[in-house]
Amino acid sequence: MRIKDSIDKIPGGLMLVPLLLGALCKTFVPGAPAYFKGFTLGIMTGVIPILAVWFFCMGASIKLSATGTVLRKSGTLVLTKLLTAWAVTIVASWFIPVEGIQTGFFAGLSILAIVASMDMTNGGLYASLMQTYGTREEAGAFVLTSIESGPLMSMIILGASGVAHFEPQVFIGAVLPFLVGFALGNLDPKLRAFFAPGGMLMIPFFAFALGNTIDLSHLLSPLAGLGVVLAVSVIALTGIPLILADKFIGRGTGTAGLAASSTAGAAAANPLAIAAVAPQFAPAAQSATVLVAICVIVTSIVVPILTGLWYKRFGLGLAERASADETAPQLVPAD
């Protein structure tokens, strides 16, 4: 059976499929973890320890020695994404309480959901799109998107925008696995090679545990429509600045910027991880997880379509004109 090949055909499938399986368990057999106990209980409910190991491995995989072009592309996209999420979080904090909106169509929307859905790019989706629509340097620009992974940047944004205050030891405790992994991976290339595969390996495990916190009955509530609205907002609010940054700073066609306007599959883990160290977000964590999961699904479908259309209209057109300019016969002035 080609199970892995089938999962790979789904955008973000390595995260989304185990997440859905876990959510099915939570929805239809919610008592399973307590019934089986032991290791089964651990793998179904151990989001935080599994996420901690994944965060360490992600830190170990990051290598900042890259070419100037790749580094410029990476830095431009990552910084633009984070600054945009920070600006949107500040504006949202003027209208939305920490515990989230409780009534009306926007019930369930929270600052936690907004920042988690906007500050992380789906690096795998971006890389695959750039393999098709971009240059080799643009495809390699996902090298720094790993910095966005995990709750680190979400916590920085929430703290910088004044929405949350994290005690120093709590903040250090949240980022320490990442920093230790980063240090070890850069001090010894063999350690990087040893730990880096763990980042990919741990994804289905924490996705399954995370799914066991999601009751799919919530999708029958206004959260489904709200999740779609949030996903479209993510693409619009981050996509436009990313396109402009790619064109004017990264010296691209805007295609790479639009390809980076998705929500990473791993972002669905951020609300629960942040709520674990900042209890004021606990009331919003479950609905935020559902909303971010919907954003992952919607952006994984819509962003590739928009990127292809943008490339055909702007990226491909520029490439064809450049090629025509190079092959056109040159006129020689008459004597």
Coordinates of C-alpha atoms in Angstrom, one line a residue:
M1 CA 0.0 0.0 0.0
R2 CA 1.3 3.5 -0.9
I3 CA 0.0 5.2 2.2
K4 CA 2.9 7.7 2.5
D5 CA 2.5 8.6 -1.2
S6 CA -1.2 9.3 -0.7
I7 CA -0.6 11.5 2.3
D8 CA 2.1 13.4 0.4
K9 CA -0.4 14.3 -2.3
I10 CA -2.4 16.3 0.3
P11 CA -1.0 19.8 1.1
G12 CA 0.3 19.6 4.6
G13 CA -0.8 16.0 4.7
L14 CA 1.8 14.9 7.2
M15 CA 0.3 17.2 9.7
L16 CA -3.4 17.3 8.6
V17 CA -4.0 13.5 8.3
P18 CA -2.9 12.6 11.8
L19 CA -4.6 15.7 13.1
L20 CA -7.9 14.5 11.6
L21 CA -7.4 11.0 12.9
G22 CA -6.9 12.4 16.4
A23 CA -9.9 14.7 16.1
L24 CA -12.0 11.7 15.0
C25 CA -10.9 9.9 18.2
K26 CA -11.7 12.9 20.3
T27 CA -15.1 13.3 18.7
F28 CA -16.4 9.7 18.6
V29 CA -14.3 8.0 21.4
P30 CA -13.3 10.7 23.8
G31 CA -12.8 8.3 26.7
A32 CA -10.2 6.2 24.8
P33 CA -7.1 7.7 26.4
A34 CA -8.4 7.2 30.0
Y35 CA -9.6 3.7 29.1
F36 CA -6.3 2.4 27.6
K37 CA -4.0 4.4 29.9
G38 CA -0.2 3.7 29.7
F39 CA 1.7 4.5 26.5
T40 CA -1.6 4.9 24.6
L41 CA -2.6 7.7 27.0
G42 CA 0.7 9.3 26.5
I43 CA 0.7 9.3 22.8
M44 CA -2.9 10.6 22.6
T45 CA -2.5 13.4 25.2
G46 CA 1.2 14.2 25.2
V47 CA 1.1 17.3 23.0
I48 CA 3.5 19.3 25.2
P49 CA 6.4 16.8 25.6
I50 CA 6.2 15.7 22.0
L51 CA 6.1 19.3 20.8
A52 CA 9.2 20.1 23.0
V53 CA 11.2 17.3 21.3
W54 CA 10.0 18.6 17.9
F55 CA 11.0 22.1 18.8
F56 CA 14.5 20.9 19.8
C57 CA 14.9 19.1 16.5
M58 CA 13.8 22.1 14.5
G59 CA 16.4 24.3 16.2
A60 CA 19.1 21.7 15.5
S61 CA 18.1 21.7 11.8
I62 CA 18.6 25.4 11.2
K63 CA 21.8 26.4 9.5
L64 CA 22.4 30.0 8.8
S65 CA 25.3 29.7 6.4
A66 CA 23.5 30.4 3.1
T67 CA 24.3 32.3 -0.1
G68 CA 23.5 36.0 -0.1
T69 CA 20.6 35.6 -2.5
V70 CA 19.0 32.8 -0.5
L71 CA 19.5 34.7 2.7
R72 CA 18.1 37.9 1.3
K73 CA 15.0 36.1 0.0
S74 CA 14.6 34.2 3.3
G75 CA 15.1 37.2 5.5
T76 CA 12.8 39.4 3.5
L77 CA 9.9 36.9 3.5
V78 CA 10.3 35.9 7.2
L79 CA 10.7 39.4 8.5
T80 CA 7.7 40.7 6.4
K81 CA 5.5 37.9 7.6
L82 CA 6.4 38.5 11.2
L83 CA 6.0 42.3 11.0
T84 CA 2.6 41.9 9.3
A85 CA 1.4 39.5 12.0
W86 CA 2.7 41.9 14.7
A87 CA 0.8 44.9 13.1
V88 CA -2.4 42.9 12.7
T89 CA -2.1 41.6 16.3
I90 CA -1.8 45.2 17.6
V91 CA -4.9 46.4 15.7
A92 CA -6.9 43.3 16.7
S93 CA -6.0 43.8 20.4
W94 CA -7.9 47.1 20.3
F95 CA -11.2 45.3 19.6
I96 CA -10.8 41.7 20.8
P97 CA -10.4 40.6 24.5
V98 CA -7.8 38.1 25.5
E99 CA -10.4 35.4 26.0
G100 CA -11.8 36.0 22.6
I101 CA -15.1 37.1 21.2
Q102 CA -18.0 35.2 22.9
T103 CA -21.1 36.0 20.8
G104 CA -22.2 36.5 17.2
F105 CA -20.7 35.3 14.0
F106 CA -17.2 36.1 15.2
A107 CA -17.7 34.0 18.4
G108 CA -14.5 32.0 18.9
L109 CA -12.2 34.5 17.2
S110 CA -9.3 35.5 19.4
I111 CA -6.0 37.2 19.2
L112 CA -4.4 33.8 19.8
A113 CA -6.1 32.4 16.7
I114 CA -5.1 35.5 14.6
V115 CA -1.4 35.5 15.5
A116 CA -1.0 31.7 15.2
S117 CA -2.6 31.6 11.8
M118 CA -0.5 34.5 10.4
D119 CA 3.0 34.3 11.7
M120 CA 4.0 30.9 10.3
T121 CA 4.5 30.0 6.6
N122 CA 4.0 26.5 5.3
G123 CA 7.7 26.0 4.3
G124 CA 7.1 22.7 2.5
L125 CA 4.2 24.1 0.5
Y126 CA 6.3 27.2 -0.3
A127 CA 9.3 25.1 -1.4
S128 CA 7.2 22.9 -3.7
L129 CA 5.6 25.9 -5.3
M130 CA 8.9 27.6 -5.9
Q131 CA 10.2 24.4 -7.5
T132 CA 7.5 24.9 -10.1
Y133 CA 7.1 28.6 -10.4
G134 CA 10.4 30.1 -9.0
T135 CA 14.2 30.0 -9.3
R136 CA 16.5 27.7 -7.5
E137 CA 17.4 30.5 -5.1
E138 CA 13.7 31.2 -4.4
A139 CA 13.1 27.5 -3.7
G140 CA 15.9 27.6 -1.3
A141 CA 14.5 30.6 0.5
F142 CA 12.5 28.4 2.9
V143 CA 15.9 28.0 4.7
L144 CA 14.9 30.6 7.4
T145 CA 11.2 29.8 7.6
S146 CA 12.1 27.2 10.3
I147 CA 12.7 30.2 12.6
E148 CA 9.0 30.8 12.6
S149 CA 8.3 27.2 13.7
G150 CA 6.8 26.6 17.1
P151 CA 5.4 29.1 19.6
L152 CA 8.6 31.2 19.8
M153 CA 7.6 33.9 17.3
S154 CA 4.0 33.9 18.4
M155 CA 5.1 34.6 22.0
I156 CA 7.4 37.4 20.8
I157 CA 4.6 39.0 18.8
L158 CA 2.1 38.7 21.7
G159 CA 4.6 40.2 24.1
A160 CA 5.8 43.0 21.7
S161 CA 2.2 44.0 21.0
G162 CA 1.4 44.3 24.7
V163 CA -1.3 41.6 24.5
A164 CA 0.5 39.2 26.9
H165 CA 3.3 39.5 29.5
F166 CA 5.5 36.4 29.9
E167 CA 7.7 36.0 33.0
P168 CA 11.3 35.7 32.0
Q169 CA 11.7 32.2 33.2
V170 CA 8.5 31.1 31.4
F171 CA 9.7 32.6 28.2
I172 CA 13.1 31.1 28.6
G173 CA 11.5 27.7 29.4
A174 CA 9.4 27.9 26.2
V175 CA 12.3 28.7 23.9
L176 CA 15.2 26.8 25.6
P177 CA 14.7 23.5 23.7
F178 CA 14.9 25.4 20.4
L179 CA 18.0 27.3 21.5
V180 CA 19.8 24.2 22.8
G181 CA 19.0 22.4 19.6
F182 CA 20.1 25.4 17.5
A183 CA 23.4 25.6 19.4
L184 CA 24.2 21.9 19.2
G185 CA 23.3 21.7 15.5
N186 CA 25.6 24.6 14.6
L187 CA 28.5 23.5 16.9
D188 CA 28.6 20.0 15.4
P189 CA 27.4 19.2 11.9
K190 CA 27.1 15.5 12.9
L191 CA 24.6 16.4 15.7
R192 CA 22.6 18.5 13.2
A193 CA 22.5 15.5 10.8
F194 CA 21.5 13.3 13.7
F195 CA 18.7 15.5 15.2
A196 CA 17.4 17.2 12.1
P197 CA 15.3 14.3 10.8
G198 CA 13.5 14.2 14.1
G199 CA 11.8 17.5 13.1
M200 CA 9.9 15.7 10.3
L201 CA 9.5 12.5 12.2
M202 CA 7.8 14.1 15.2
I203 CA 5.1 16.0 13.1
P204 CA 2.6 13.1 12.8
F205 CA 2.9 12.3 16.5
F206 CA 2.2 15.7 17.9
A207 CA -0.4 16.2 15.2
F208 CA -2.2 13.1 16.4
A209 CA -2.0 14.2 20.0
L210 CA -3.1 17.7 19.0
G211 CA -6.1 16.3 17.1
N212 CA -7.1 14.6 20.4
T213 CA -7.9 18.1 21.7
I214 CA -10.3 18.9 18.8
D215 CA -13.9 18.0 18.9
L216 CA -15.1 18.0 15.2
S217 CA -18.6 18.9 16.3
H218 CA -17.3 22.5 16.5
L219 CA -17.1 22.5 12.7
L220 CA -20.8 22.4 12.7
S221 CA -20.8 25.7 14.5
P222 CA -20.1 29.1 13.1
L223 CA -16.4 28.3 13.5
A224 CA -16.4 26.7 10.1
G225 CA -17.4 29.8 8.3
L226 CA -15.3 32.0 10.6
G227 CA -12.3 29.8 9.8
V228 CA -12.7 30.3 6.1
V229 CA -13.0 34.1 6.7
L230 CA -9.9 34.0 8.8
A231 CA -8.0 32.0 6.1
V232 CA -8.9 34.5 3.4
S233 CA -7.8 37.3 5.7
V234 CA -4.5 35.6 6.3
I235 CA -3.9 35.3 2.5
A236 CA -4.9 38.9 1.9
L237 CA -3.3 40.6 4.9
T238 CA 0.0 38.8 4.7
G239 CA 0.1 38.1 0.9
I240 CA 0.0 41.8 -0.2
P241 CA 3.0 42.9 2.0
L242 CA 4.8 39.7 1.0
I243 CA 4.3 40.4 -2.7
L244 CA 5.5 44.0 -2.3
A245 CA 8.5 42.9 -0.2
D246 CA 9.5 40.2 -2.7
K247 CA 9.3 42.7 -5.6
F248 CA 11.0 45.7 -4.1
I249 CA 13.4 44.1 -1.6
G250 CA 13.9 40.5 -2.8
R251 CA 14.0 41.7 -6.4
G252 CA 11.5 39.0 -7.5
T253 CA 8.2 39.0 -9.3
G254 CA 6.0 38.7 -6.3
T255 CA 5.4 35.0 -6.9
A256 CA 7.5 33.9 -3.9
G257 CA 5.7 36.4 -1.7
L258 CA 2.3 35.1 -2.6
A259 CA 3.5 31.5 -2.2
A260 CA 4.6 32.4 1.4
S261 CA 1.1 33.6 2.4
S262 CA -0.1 30.3 3.7
T263 CA -0.5 29.0 7.3
A264 CA 1.9 26.3 8.4
G265 CA 0.4 23.0 9.4
A266 CA 2.5 23.1 12.6
A267 CA 0.8 26.4 13.5
A268 CA -2.2 24.4 14.8
A269 CA -0.1 23.4 17.8
N270 CA 0.7 27.0 18.8
P271 CA -2.5 27.9 20.7
L272 CA -2.3 25.0 23.1
A273 CA 1.5 25.5 23.6
I274 CA 1.1 29.2 24.3
A275 CA -1.9 28.5 26.6
A276 CA 0.2 26.1 28.6
V277 CA 2.6 28.9 29.6
A278 CA 0.1 31.7 29.5
P279 CA -3.1 30.6 31.2
Q280 CA -5.0 33.8 30.3
F281 CA -5.2 32.3 26.8
A282 CA -6.6 28.9 28.0
P283 CA -10.3 29.9 27.3
A284 CA -9.5 30.6 23.7
A285 CA -7.1 27.8 23.0
Q286 CA -9.5 25.1 21.8
S287 CA -11.5 27.3 19.4
A288 CA -8.2 28.9 18.2
T289 CA -6.8 25.4 17.4
V290 CA -9.9 24.6 15.3
L291 CA -9.7 28.0 13.5
V292 CA -6.0 27.6 12.7
A293 CA -6.5 24.0 11.5
I294 CA -9.2 25.4 9.1
C295 CA -6.7 28.1 8.0
V296 CA -4.1 25.4 7.2
I297 CA -6.6 23.5 5.0
V298 CA -8.0 26.5 3.2
T299 CA -4.7 28.2 2.6
S300 CA -3.1 25.0 1.5
I301 CA -5.7 24.8 -1.3
V302 CA -6.1 28.4 -2.2
V303 CA -2.5 29.7 -2.1
P304 CA -1.2 27.2 -4.8
I305 CA -4.0 28.3 -7.1
L306 CA -3.4 32.0 -6.6
T307 CA 0.4 31.5 -6.9
G308 CA -0.1 29.7 -10.3
L309 CA -2.4 32.4 -11.6
W310 CA 0.0 35.2 -10.4
Y311 CA 3.0 33.4 -12.1
K312 CA 1.2 33.1 -15.4
R313 CA 0.1 36.8 -15.3
F314 CA 3.3 38.4 -13.9
G315 CA 6.2 35.9 -13.4
L316 CA 6.0 34.0 -16.6
G317 CA 5.3 37.2 -18.6
L318 CA 8.4 38.8 -17.3
A319 CA 10.5 35.7 -18.1
E320 CA 9.1 35.5 -21.6
R321 CA 9.8 39.2 -22.2
A322 CA 13.3 38.9 -20.9
S323 CA 13.9 35.9 -23.2
A324 CA 12.5 37.8 -26.1
D325 CA 14.7 40.7 -25.4
E326 CA 17.8 38.5 -25.4
T327 CA 16.9 36.7 -28.7
A328 CA 15.6 39.7 -30.6
P329 CA 17.8 40.8 -33.5
Q330 CA 19.7 44.0 -32.7
L331 CA 19.3 46.9 -35.1
V332 CA 22.6 48.4 -36.3
P333 CA 22.4 52.1 -37.2
A334 CA 23.1 52.8 -40.9
D335 CA 26.4 54.5 -41.7

